[in-house]
Amino acid sequence: MRFFRWTAAAIAAAVLAACGGGSDDDAPARGALLNSLVLGQATTAQIDAGTAASGAQALTGAARCDVTIRYVQYSTRAPGGEAVRASAGVLVPGGSAPGCTGERPVVLYAHGTAYEKSKNMAQVSTDSEASGLMAFYAAQGFIVVMPNYLGYDGSLDWHPFLNAKSQATDMIDALRASKSALSSAGGTTASAALLVTGYSQGGFVAMATHKEIQENYGTEFTVTASAPMSGPYNVATFFDVAVGPGPIPAGAMSFAPLLLTSYQRSYGNIYSSASDVYQAPYAATSPTLFPGDLSPTEAIAAGLLPNDPTQRLLWGDGGLLTDSFRASYATSAFREATVTNTLLGWTPTRPMAMCGGAQDPTIFFSVNTTAAQADFASRGAQVPAFDLENRATLPAGATGDLLFGAFQQQKAAAGANATALYHGTLVPPFCIALSRGFFAQVLAASAP
């Protein structure tokens, strides 16, 4: 279902307008709105047709609101402090139904790992993650702000992957600019309610953003609630497991170049030469491989990654990384960077719920979600962790029964493909439904 016509000429004009000259001394302030374009609208009928065709409507519910799709460009900062342009998609509810206009709660959403640098969450007609958010949230009366992240959609030439401070900064600046755009446009505007969520890498970014707002932006924003989903919150231990004794996460061959480049460009001390960490022939191309023009599958086919469809071949003959890097890992600057970006050791003061599945082969649930839950509990913060494999962790009553049963049915229907589909396809819609229910409870409890 094509929800709107993509106006390439208008976007190109916006990019050029936002790339004007000027030194860092006169750079726009963080979060300054550079451009805001309306790309089109999706009606409730169009949204319902899409969710009916995909089979998702049992989870999303029927659309109550029409949705306007905005493309917003704003100023933020790279890890080194330089000003850089970034962009976001913004979904704005509207229409005549109650709860679709006026001041509406904001969902600040962090997307999952993307490998193609053209990723743009404003392209709702072609981005399944964005279209799902439109059905789950915007069509139900929530404003949704979806940053593209630095490194995508023509911004920085590399991506600060799992750099907690940098990615939270980007999220906060996208929120500032999006609220400015809505205020200027009139009509539906942002209320004070702020709900922060994201999936996979976005689960990490959502938690980092909640932490950053709580610690450093409390006079500007208050997180009403957050719902990180299937994220690598415990980065250091997660990579300790991958280095040894294992198992190696599915997809690790693609995560590794993103993370090594991120920490090398952020901190400058991960390696002296790419051949210190990458085996031949991958040292020549891996530092700039992602985000790029190829998907991981295409990179494997082109010989730019080892030939392993599960993307686990990190070590040994034909692997991606050197044995010397593995041997020195425990005392390396790389591990120090993972410790710096691990999201344990803080205590959320606003409601939080996490979600995932215990059989996840990509982001290990016990190493990340269970460990984060235990860490929070050690300081008295009780954070529920919804596990789609454990009925007892899900909401009581018919809703929990429905979600648990439907997830198990979807997993069974996937058959031999269930492991490959688990992290990226099977879990997300159920966790989003659970997160939305959690947000609704928090909002209802805080209503006057």
GROMACS .gro file of C-alpha atoms in nm:
model
  448
    1MET     CA    1   0.000   0.000   0.000
    2ARG     CA    2   0.152   0.332  -0.109
    3PHE     CA    3   0.045   0.589   0.151
    4PHE     CA    4   0.190   0.900  -0.011
    5ARG     CA    5   0.378   1.023  -0.316
    6TRP     CA    6   0.748   1.071  -0.245
    7THR     CA    7   0.850   1.414  -0.371
    8ALA     CA    8   1.218   1.367  -0.451
    9ALA     CA    9   1.262   1.718  -0.586
   10ALA     CA   10   1.127   1.873  -0.266
   11ILE     CA   11   1.354   1.658  -0.051
   12ALA     CA   12   1.656   1.742  -0.265
   13ALA     CA   13   1.576   2.111  -0.230
   14ALA     CA   14   1.548   2.075   0.147
   15VAL     CA   15   1.885   1.901   0.168
   16LEU     CA   16   2.053   2.173  -0.034
   17ALA     CA   17   1.889   2.446   0.173
   18ALA     CA   18   2.006   2.284   0.495
   19CYS     CA   19   2.366   2.244   0.378
   20GLY     CA   20   2.455   2.610   0.357
   21GLY     CA   21   2.799   2.731   0.453
   22GLY     CA   22   2.916   2.862   0.786
   23SER     CA   23   3.173   2.772   1.048
   24ASP     CA   24   3.107   2.590   1.374
   25ASP     CA   25   3.115   2.934   1.538
   26ASP     CA   26   2.789   3.028   1.367
   27ALA     CA   27   2.643   2.677   1.341
   28PRO     CA   28   2.276   2.638   1.429
   29ALA     CA   29   2.204   2.548   1.788
   30ARG     CA   30   2.143   2.188   1.880
   31GLY     CA   31   1.791   2.090   1.788
   32ALA     CA   32   1.740   2.390   1.560
   33LEU     CA   33   1.478   2.321   1.296
   34LEU     CA   34   1.632   2.350   0.948
   35ASN     CA   35   1.344   2.231   0.731
   36SER     CA   36   1.002   2.073   0.766
   37LEU     CA   37   0.809   1.929   0.474
   38VAL     CA   38   0.471   1.760   0.454
   39LEU     CA   39   0.514   1.455   0.231
   40GLY     CA   40   0.155   1.343   0.228
   41GLN     CA   41  -0.125   1.182   0.425
   42ALA     CA   42  -0.262   0.837   0.495
   43THR     CA   43  -0.633   0.799   0.562
   44THR     CA   44  -0.777   0.556   0.812
   45ALA     CA   45  -0.908   0.350   0.520
   46GLN     CA   46  -0.562   0.326   0.364
   47ILE     CA   47  -0.403   0.231   0.695
   48ASP     CA   48  -0.668  -0.034   0.761
   49ALA     CA   49  -0.623  -0.177   0.412
   50GLY     CA   50  -0.252  -0.213   0.478
   51THR     CA   51  -0.286  -0.379   0.819
   52ALA     CA   52  -0.563  -0.609   0.693
   53ALA     CA   53  -0.346  -0.722   0.402
   54SER     CA   54  -0.046  -0.788   0.627
   55GLY     CA   55  -0.247  -0.964   0.896
   56ALA     CA   56  -0.131  -0.714   1.160
   57GLN     CA   57  -0.467  -0.558   1.238
   58ALA     CA   58  -0.540  -0.797   1.524
   59LEU     CA   59  -0.243  -0.635   1.701
   60THR     CA   60  -0.262  -0.277   1.574
   61GLY     CA   61  -0.638  -0.235   1.599
   62ALA     CA   62  -0.842  -0.042   1.344
   63ALA     CA   63  -0.713   0.306   1.265
   64ARG     CA   64  -0.895   0.591   1.441
   65CYS     CA   65  -0.694   0.883   1.300
   66ASP     CA   66  -0.570   0.996   0.962
   67VAL     CA   67  -0.193   1.052   0.960
   68THR     CA   68   0.018   1.330   0.809
   69ILE     CA   69   0.378   1.235   0.724
   70ARG     CA   70   0.641   1.503   0.783
   71TYR     CA   71   1.010   1.508   0.699
   72VAL     CA   72   1.212   1.719   0.942
   73GLN     CA   73   1.576   1.828   0.920
   74TYR     CA   74   1.759   1.962   1.223
   75SER     CA   75   2.099   2.048   1.362
   76THR     CA   76   2.271   1.812   1.604
   77ARG     CA   77   2.628   1.727   1.703
   78ALA     CA   78   2.864   1.448   1.602
   79PRO     CA   79   3.063   1.269   1.876
   80GLY     CA   80   3.351   1.512   1.816
   81GLY     CA   81   3.124   1.810   1.881
   82GLU     CA   82   3.096   1.940   1.524
   83ALA     CA   83   2.756   2.057   1.402
   84VAL     CA   84   2.590   1.824   1.153
   85ARG     CA   85   2.254   1.805   0.979
   86ALA     CA   86   2.026   1.512   1.062
   87SER     CA   87   1.672   1.415   0.974
   88ALA     CA   88   1.364   1.239   1.106
   89GLY     CA   89   1.023   1.124   1.000
   90VAL     CA   90   0.733   1.261   1.204
   91LEU     CA   91   0.387   1.104   1.200
   92VAL     CA   92   0.107   1.337   1.306
   93PRO     CA   93  -0.246   1.216   1.380
   94GLY     CA   94  -0.545   1.413   1.255
   95GLY     CA   95  -0.905   1.381   1.150
   96SER     CA   96  -1.239   1.428   1.318
   97ALA     CA   97  -1.234   1.138   1.563
   98PRO     CA   98  -1.183   1.216   1.934
   99GLY     CA   99  -0.822   1.199   2.049
  100CYS     CA  100  -0.671   1.270   1.707
  101THR     CA  101  -0.608   1.646   1.726
  102GLY     CA  102  -0.508   1.909   1.978
  103GLU     CA  103  -0.226   1.824   2.218
  104ARG     CA  104  -0.122   1.462   2.175
  105PRO     CA  105   0.141   1.247   2.350
  106VAL     CA  106   0.473   1.201   2.171
  107VAL     CA  107   0.633   0.865   2.102
  108LEU     CA  108   1.006   0.914   2.044
  109TYR     CA  109   1.107   0.600   1.854
  110ALA     CA  110   1.457   0.463   1.788
  111HIS     CA  111   1.478   0.231   1.488
  112GLY     CA  112   1.661  -0.099   1.455
  113THR     CA  113   1.999  -0.150   1.290
  114ALA     CA  114   2.005  -0.041   0.926
  115TYR     CA  115   2.286  -0.115   0.683
  116GLU     CA  116   2.186   0.095   0.381
  117LYS     CA  117   2.277   0.462   0.424
  118SER     CA  118   1.959   0.565   0.241
  119LYS     CA  119   1.748   0.464   0.545
  120ASN     CA  120   1.477   0.727   0.596
  121MET     CA  121   1.191   0.670   0.837
  122ALA     CA  122   0.985   0.936   0.657
  123GLN     CA  123   0.950   0.695   0.364
  124VAL     CA  124   0.651   0.528   0.521
  125SER     CA  125   0.534   0.368   0.197
  126THR     CA  126   0.853   0.162   0.162
  127ASP     CA  127   0.981   0.129   0.520
  128SER     CA  128   0.797  -0.148   0.705
  129GLU     CA  129   0.921  -0.030   1.045
  130ALA     CA  130   0.782   0.319   0.987
  131SER     CA  131   0.452   0.194   0.844
  132GLY     CA  132   0.409  -0.034   1.144
  133LEU     CA  133   0.457   0.260   1.379
  134MET     CA  134   0.199   0.456   1.184
  135ALA     CA  135  -0.057   0.181   1.241
  136PHE     CA  136   0.033   0.106   1.603
  137TYR     CA  137   0.075   0.462   1.725
  138ALA     CA  138  -0.003   0.753   1.493
  139ALA     CA  139  -0.333   0.607   1.375
  140GLN     CA  140  -0.427   0.571   1.743
  141GLY     CA  141  -0.363   0.935   1.831
  142PHE     CA  142   0.009   0.949   1.914
  143ILE     CA  143   0.261   1.181   1.749
  144VAL     CA  144   0.560   0.968   1.646
  145VAL     CA  145   0.910   1.117   1.608
  146MET     CA  146   1.148   0.877   1.429
  147PRO     CA  147   1.509   0.999   1.391
  148ASN     CA  148   1.707   0.847   1.105
  149TYR     CA  149   2.035   0.862   1.307
  150LEU     CA  150   2.364   1.018   1.204
  151GLY     CA  151   2.516   0.835   0.910
  152TYR     CA  152   2.186   0.794   0.725
  153ASP     CA  153   1.986   1.000   0.478
  154GLY     CA  154   2.282   1.212   0.370
  155SER     CA  155   2.409   1.321   0.711
  156LEU     CA  156   2.741   1.214   0.870
  157ASP     CA  157   2.964   0.986   0.660
  158TRP     CA  158   2.973   0.723   0.938
  159HIS     CA  159   2.731   0.605   1.205
  160PRO     CA  160   2.793   0.628   1.584
  161PHE     CA  161   2.654   0.276   1.637
  162LEU     CA  162   2.589   0.192   2.005
  163ASN     CA  163   2.749   0.518   2.115
  164ALA     CA  164   2.505   0.592   2.397
  165LYS     CA  165   2.584   0.962   2.446
  166SER     CA  166   2.589   1.046   2.075
  167GLN     CA  167   2.274   0.859   1.986
  168ALA     CA  168   2.083   1.006   2.280
  169THR     CA  169   2.196   1.353   2.175
  170ASP     CA  170   2.061   1.292   1.825
  171MET     CA  171   1.728   1.169   1.963
  172ILE     CA  172   1.687   1.469   2.192
  173ASP     CA  173   1.766   1.714   1.912
  174ALA     CA  174   1.518   1.541   1.680
  175LEU     CA  175   1.253   1.579   1.950
  176ARG     CA  176   1.329   1.949   1.990
  177ALA     CA  177   1.309   2.017   1.618
  178SER     CA  178   0.997   1.809   1.565
  179LYS     CA  179   0.812   1.988   1.843
  180SER     CA  180   0.915   2.320   1.687
  181ALA     CA  181   0.786   2.207   1.347
  182LEU     CA  182   0.451   2.104   1.492
  183SER     CA  183   0.418   2.423   1.691
  184SER     CA  184   0.483   2.632   1.380
  185ALA     CA  185   0.238   2.432   1.170
  186GLY     CA  186  -0.049   2.456   1.416
  187GLY     CA  187  -0.321   2.196   1.451
  188THR     CA  188  -0.203   1.882   1.630
  189THR     CA  189   0.079   1.967   1.871
  190ALA     CA  190   0.289   1.786   2.128
  191SER     CA  191   0.164   1.752   2.482
  192ALA     CA  192   0.401   1.717   2.778
  193ALA     CA  193   0.367   1.337   2.768
  194LEU     CA  194   0.688   1.180   2.633
  195LEU     CA  195   0.708   0.807   2.564
  196VAL     CA  196   1.047   0.669   2.456
  197THR     CA  197   1.080   0.334   2.283
  198GLY     CA  198   1.276   0.147   2.017
  199TYR     CA  199   1.366  -0.200   1.897
  200SER     CA  200   1.700  -0.387   1.878
  201GLN     CA  201   1.968  -0.120   1.835
  202GLY     CA  202   1.677   0.114   1.897
  203GLY     CA  203   1.610  -0.055   2.230
  204PHE     CA  204   1.961   0.041   2.334
  205VAL     CA  205   1.910   0.395   2.201
  206ALA     CA  206   1.574   0.429   2.378
  207MET     CA  207   1.725   0.332   2.712
  208ALA     CA  208   2.026   0.560   2.655
  209THR     CA  209   1.786   0.846   2.573
  210HIS     CA  210   1.578   0.790   2.887
  211LYS     CA  211   1.899   0.789   3.092
  212GLU     CA  212   2.036   1.103   2.925
  213ILE     CA  213   1.714   1.299   2.966
  214GLN     CA  214   1.682   1.198   3.329
  215GLU     CA  215   2.042   1.289   3.412
  216ASN     CA  216   2.099   1.601   3.201
  217TYR     CA  217   1.774   1.741   3.056
  218GLY     CA  218   1.529   1.724   3.345
  219THR     CA  219   1.444   2.093   3.324
  220GLU     CA  220   1.347   2.060   2.956
  221PHE     CA  221   1.184   1.719   2.929
  222THR     CA  222   1.033   1.456   3.155
  223VAL     CA  223   1.009   1.098   3.034
  224THR     CA  224   0.656   0.985   3.107
  225ALA     CA  225   0.752   0.622   3.043
  226SER     CA  226   0.992   0.421   2.830
  227ALA     CA  227   0.979   0.077   2.671
  228PRO     CA  228   1.313  -0.047   2.532
  229MET     CA  229   1.268  -0.365   2.326
  230SER     CA  230   1.521  -0.642   2.251
  231GLY     CA  231   1.821  -0.412   2.294
  232PRO     CA  232   2.189  -0.481   2.372
  233TYR     CA  233   2.181  -0.284   2.696
  234ASN     CA  234   2.467  -0.484   2.848
  235VAL     CA  235   2.711  -0.417   2.564
  236ALA     CA  236   3.032  -0.524   2.740
  237THR     CA  237   2.909  -0.864   2.859
  238PHE     CA  238   2.728  -0.924   2.531
  239PHE     CA  239   3.055  -0.889   2.340
  240ASP     CA  240   3.244  -1.083   2.607
  241VAL     CA  241   3.019  -1.377   2.521
  242ALA     CA  242   3.076  -1.334   2.146
  243VAL     CA  243   3.454  -1.324   2.189
  244GLY     CA  244   3.447  -1.636   2.405
  245PRO     CA  245   3.310  -1.874   2.522
  246GLY     CA  246   3.023  -1.805   2.280
  247PRO     CA  247   2.777  -1.854   2.131
  248ILE     CA  248   2.830  -1.590   1.865
  249PRO     CA  249   2.511  -1.392   1.794
  250ALA     CA  250   2.345  -1.428   1.457
  251GLY     CA  251   2.437  -1.121   1.253
  252ALA     CA  252   2.763  -1.055   1.439
  253MET     CA  253   2.961  -1.027   1.114
  254SER     CA  254   2.755  -0.722   1.022
  255PHE     CA  255   2.745  -0.568   1.370
  256ALA     CA  256   3.124  -0.587   1.402
  257PRO     CA  257   3.217  -0.339   1.123
  258LEU     CA  258   2.949  -0.095   1.241
  259LEU     CA  259   3.073  -0.109   1.598
  260LEU     CA  260   3.446  -0.105   1.526
  261THR     CA  261   3.410   0.195   1.295
  262SER     CA  262   3.182   0.370   1.544
  263TYR     CA  263   3.422   0.338   1.833
  264GLN     CA  264   3.729   0.408   1.621
  265ARG     CA  265   3.578   0.729   1.485
  266SER     CA  266   3.433   0.825   1.826
  267TYR     CA  267   3.739   0.758   2.043
  268GLY     CA  268   4.030   0.725   1.797
  269ASN     CA  269   4.213   0.446   1.982
  270ILE     CA  270   4.058   0.114   1.879
  271TYR     CA  271   4.326   0.025   1.622
  272SER     CA  272   4.625   0.177   1.445
  273SER     CA  273   4.549  -0.001   1.121
  274ALA     CA  274   4.238  -0.185   1.007
  275SER     CA  275   4.454  -0.495   0.959
  276ASP     CA  276   4.501  -0.501   1.336
  277VAL     CA  277   4.142  -0.617   1.371
  278TYR     CA  278   4.025  -0.742   1.028
  279GLN     CA  279   4.158  -1.043   0.841
  280ALA     CA  280   4.256  -1.010   0.477
  281PRO     CA  281   4.088  -0.930   0.245
  282TYR     CA  282   3.830  -0.756   0.464
  283ALA     CA  283   4.062  -0.493   0.617
  284ALA     CA  284   4.052  -0.288   0.296
  285THR     CA  285   3.674  -0.243   0.286
  286SER     CA  286   3.519  -0.322   0.625
  287PRO     CA  287   3.576   0.019   0.794
  288THR     CA  288   3.346   0.188   0.541
  289LEU     CA  289   3.118  -0.104   0.456
  290PHE     CA  290   2.819  -0.005   0.673
  291PRO     CA  291   2.613   0.200   0.644
  292GLY     CA  292   2.661   0.186   0.270
  293ASP     CA  293   2.494   0.079  -0.049
  294LEU     CA  294   2.473  -0.296   0.025
  295SER     CA  295   2.276  -0.515   0.262
  296PRO     CA  296   2.471  -0.781   0.457
  297THR     CA  297   2.345  -1.049   0.217
  298GLU     CA  298   2.467  -0.845  -0.080
  299ALA     CA  299   2.800  -0.781   0.094
  300ILE     CA  300   2.848  -1.156   0.142
  301ALA     CA  301   2.763  -1.221  -0.223
  302ALA     CA  302   3.018  -0.956  -0.327
  303GLY     CA  303   3.291  -1.117  -0.115
  304LEU     CA  304   3.304  -0.823   0.127
  305LEU     CA  305   3.206  -1.042   0.423
  306PRO     CA  306   3.283  -1.410   0.492
  307ASN     CA  307   3.048  -1.656   0.327
  308ASP     CA  308   2.825  -1.744   0.620
  309PRO     CA  309   2.449  -1.678   0.580
  310THR     CA  310   2.403  -1.680   0.961
  311GLN     CA  311   2.673  -1.409   0.984
  312ARG     CA  312   2.852  -1.570   1.277
  313LEU     CA  313   3.195  -1.636   1.121
  314LEU     CA  314   3.401  -1.391   1.324
  315TRP     CA  315   3.715  -1.591   1.406
  316GLY     CA  316   3.954  -1.849   1.263
  317ASP     CA  317   4.028  -1.942   0.904
  318GLY     CA  318   3.815  -1.736   0.667
  319GLY     CA  319   3.664  -1.531   0.950
  320LEU     CA  320   3.620  -1.156   0.964
  321LEU     CA  321   3.840  -1.065   1.261
  322THR     CA  322   4.198  -1.149   1.356
  323ASP     CA  323   4.299  -1.393   1.626
  324SER     CA  324   4.532  -1.128   1.769
  325PHE     CA  325   4.236  -0.892   1.823
  326ARG     CA  326   4.052  -1.173   1.999
  327ALA     CA  327   4.353  -1.256   2.216
  328SER     CA  328   4.401  -0.896   2.331
  329TYR     CA  329   4.029  -0.819   2.366
  330ALA     CA  330   4.007  -0.836   2.747
  331THR     CA  331   4.247  -0.543   2.796
  332SER     CA  332   4.174  -0.359   2.473
  333ALA     CA  333   4.047  -0.006   2.411
  334PHE     CA  334   3.758  -0.169   2.229
  335ARG     CA  335   3.637  -0.347   2.541
  336GLU     CA  336   3.684  -0.025   2.738
  337ALA     CA  337   3.452   0.145   2.488
  338THR     CA  338   3.190  -0.127   2.533
  339VAL     CA  339   3.208  -0.074   2.911
  340THR     CA  340   3.163   0.303   2.861
  341ASN     CA  341   2.848   0.238   2.659
  342THR     CA  342   2.693  -0.031   2.877
  343LEU     CA  343   2.358   0.089   3.015
  344LEU     CA  344   2.376  -0.072   3.357
  345GLY     CA  345   2.446   0.110   3.682
  346TRP     CA  346   2.177   0.378   3.662
  347THR     CA  347   1.826   0.381   3.805
  348PRO     CA  348   1.521   0.497   3.607
  349THR     CA  349   1.296   0.720   3.814
  350ARG     CA  350   1.009   0.707   3.566
  351PRO     CA  351   0.815   0.393   3.461
  352MET     CA  352   0.998   0.156   3.228
  353ALA     CA  353   0.911  -0.183   3.081
  354MET     CA  354   1.133  -0.398   2.860
  355CYS     CA  355   1.028  -0.661   2.606
  356GLY     CA  356   1.183  -0.940   2.402
  357GLY     CA  357   1.194  -1.313   2.353
  358ALA     CA  358   1.412  -1.557   2.545
  359GLN     CA  359   1.500  -1.755   2.231
  360ASP     CA  360   1.640  -1.454   2.046
  361PRO     CA  361   1.953  -1.569   1.856
  362THR     CA  362   2.065  -1.214   1.775
  363ILE     CA  363   2.035  -1.009   2.096
  364PHE     CA  364   2.058  -1.256   2.381
  365PHE     CA  365   1.769  -1.194   2.622
  366SER     CA  366   1.936  -1.323   2.939
  367VAL     CA  367   2.260  -1.131   2.883
  368ASN     CA  368   2.080  -0.804   2.813
  369THR     CA  369   1.716  -0.778   2.926
  370THR     CA  370   1.737  -1.011   3.226
  371ALA     CA  371   2.069  -0.859   3.334
  372ALA     CA  372   1.932  -0.504   3.307
  373GLN     CA  373   1.620  -0.598   3.502
  374ALA     CA  374   1.833  -0.750   3.780
  375ASP     CA  375   2.063  -0.449   3.784
  376PHE     CA  376   1.770  -0.209   3.823
  377ALA     CA  377   1.616  -0.429   4.092
  378SER     CA  378   1.943  -0.425   4.289
  379ARG     CA  379   1.879  -0.054   4.348
  380GLY     CA  380   1.508  -0.090   4.415
  381ALA     CA  381   1.369  -0.014   4.066
  382GLN     CA  382   1.117  -0.280   3.962
  383VAL     CA  383   1.116  -0.286   3.581
  384PRO     CA  384   0.894  -0.550   3.419
  385ALA     CA  385   1.053  -0.753   3.140
  386PHE     CA  386   0.797  -0.902   2.902
  387ASP     CA  387   0.928  -1.233   2.766
  388LEU     CA  388   0.717  -1.367   2.480
  389GLU     CA  389   0.829  -1.719   2.572
  390ASN     CA  390   0.708  -1.689   2.933
  391ARG     CA  391   0.335  -1.636   2.985
  392ALA     CA  392   0.388  -1.542   3.349
  393THR     CA  393   0.578  -1.226   3.251
  394LEU     CA  394   0.297  -1.093   3.029
  395PRO     CA  395  -0.010  -0.896   3.139
  396ALA     CA  396  -0.276  -1.093   3.324
  397GLY     CA  397  -0.604  -1.178   3.161
  398ALA     CA  398  -0.727  -1.215   2.805
  399THR     CA  399  -0.481  -0.968   2.653
  400GLY     CA  400  -0.178  -1.158   2.780
  401ASP     CA  401  -0.332  -1.490   2.675
  402LEU     CA  402  -0.400  -1.355   2.325
  403LEU     CA  403  -0.049  -1.215   2.275
  404PHE     CA  404   0.127  -1.522   2.412
  405GLY     CA  405  -0.084  -1.763   2.208
  406ALA     CA  406  -0.059  -1.561   1.887
  407PHE     CA  407   0.319  -1.532   1.916
  408GLN     CA  408   0.357  -1.905   1.968
  409GLN     CA  409   0.133  -1.969   1.668
  410GLN     CA  410   0.338  -1.734   1.450
  411LYS     CA  411   0.659  -1.905   1.560
  412ALA     CA  412   0.516  -2.250   1.485
  413ALA     CA  413   0.394  -2.133   1.144
  414ALA     CA  414   0.746  -2.013   1.058
  415GLY     CA  415   0.870  -2.369   1.103
  416ALA     CA  416   1.233  -2.414   1.006
  417ASN     CA  417   1.262  -2.039   0.942
  418ALA     CA  418   1.165  -1.943   1.297
  419THR     CA  419   1.522  -1.888   1.415
  420ALA     CA  420   1.611  -1.670   1.116
  421LEU     CA  421   1.289  -1.467   1.152
  422TYR     CA  422   1.282  -1.449   1.531
  423HIS     CA  423   1.457  -1.119   1.604
  424GLY     CA  424   1.369  -0.914   1.299
  425THR     CA  425   1.018  -1.033   1.211
  426LEU     CA  426   0.842  -1.242   1.474
  427VAL     CA  427   0.911  -1.052   1.797
  428PRO     CA  428   0.876  -0.681   1.698
  429PRO     CA  429   0.498  -0.648   1.645
  430PHE     CA  430   0.418  -0.829   1.969
  431CYS     CA  431   0.663  -0.622   2.171
  432ILE     CA  432   0.527  -0.303   2.017
  433ALA     CA  433   0.174  -0.409   2.114
  434LEU     CA  434   0.287  -0.483   2.470
  435SER     CA  435   0.473  -0.151   2.491
  436ARG     CA  436   0.171   0.042   2.367
  437GLY     CA  437  -0.042  -0.126   2.632
  438PHE     CA  438   0.213  -0.036   2.898
  439PHE     CA  439   0.215   0.327   2.781
  440ALA     CA  440  -0.164   0.338   2.788
  441GLN     CA  441  -0.164   0.220   3.149
  442VAL     CA  442   0.091   0.483   3.251
  443LEU     CA  443  -0.097   0.760   3.073
  444ALA     CA  444  -0.426   0.655   3.228
  445ALA     CA  445  -0.271   0.647   3.575
  446SER     CA  446  -0.127   0.996   3.532
  447ALA     CA  447  -0.443   1.154   3.387
  448PRO     CA  448  -0.606   1.421   3.606
   0.00000   0.00000   0.00000
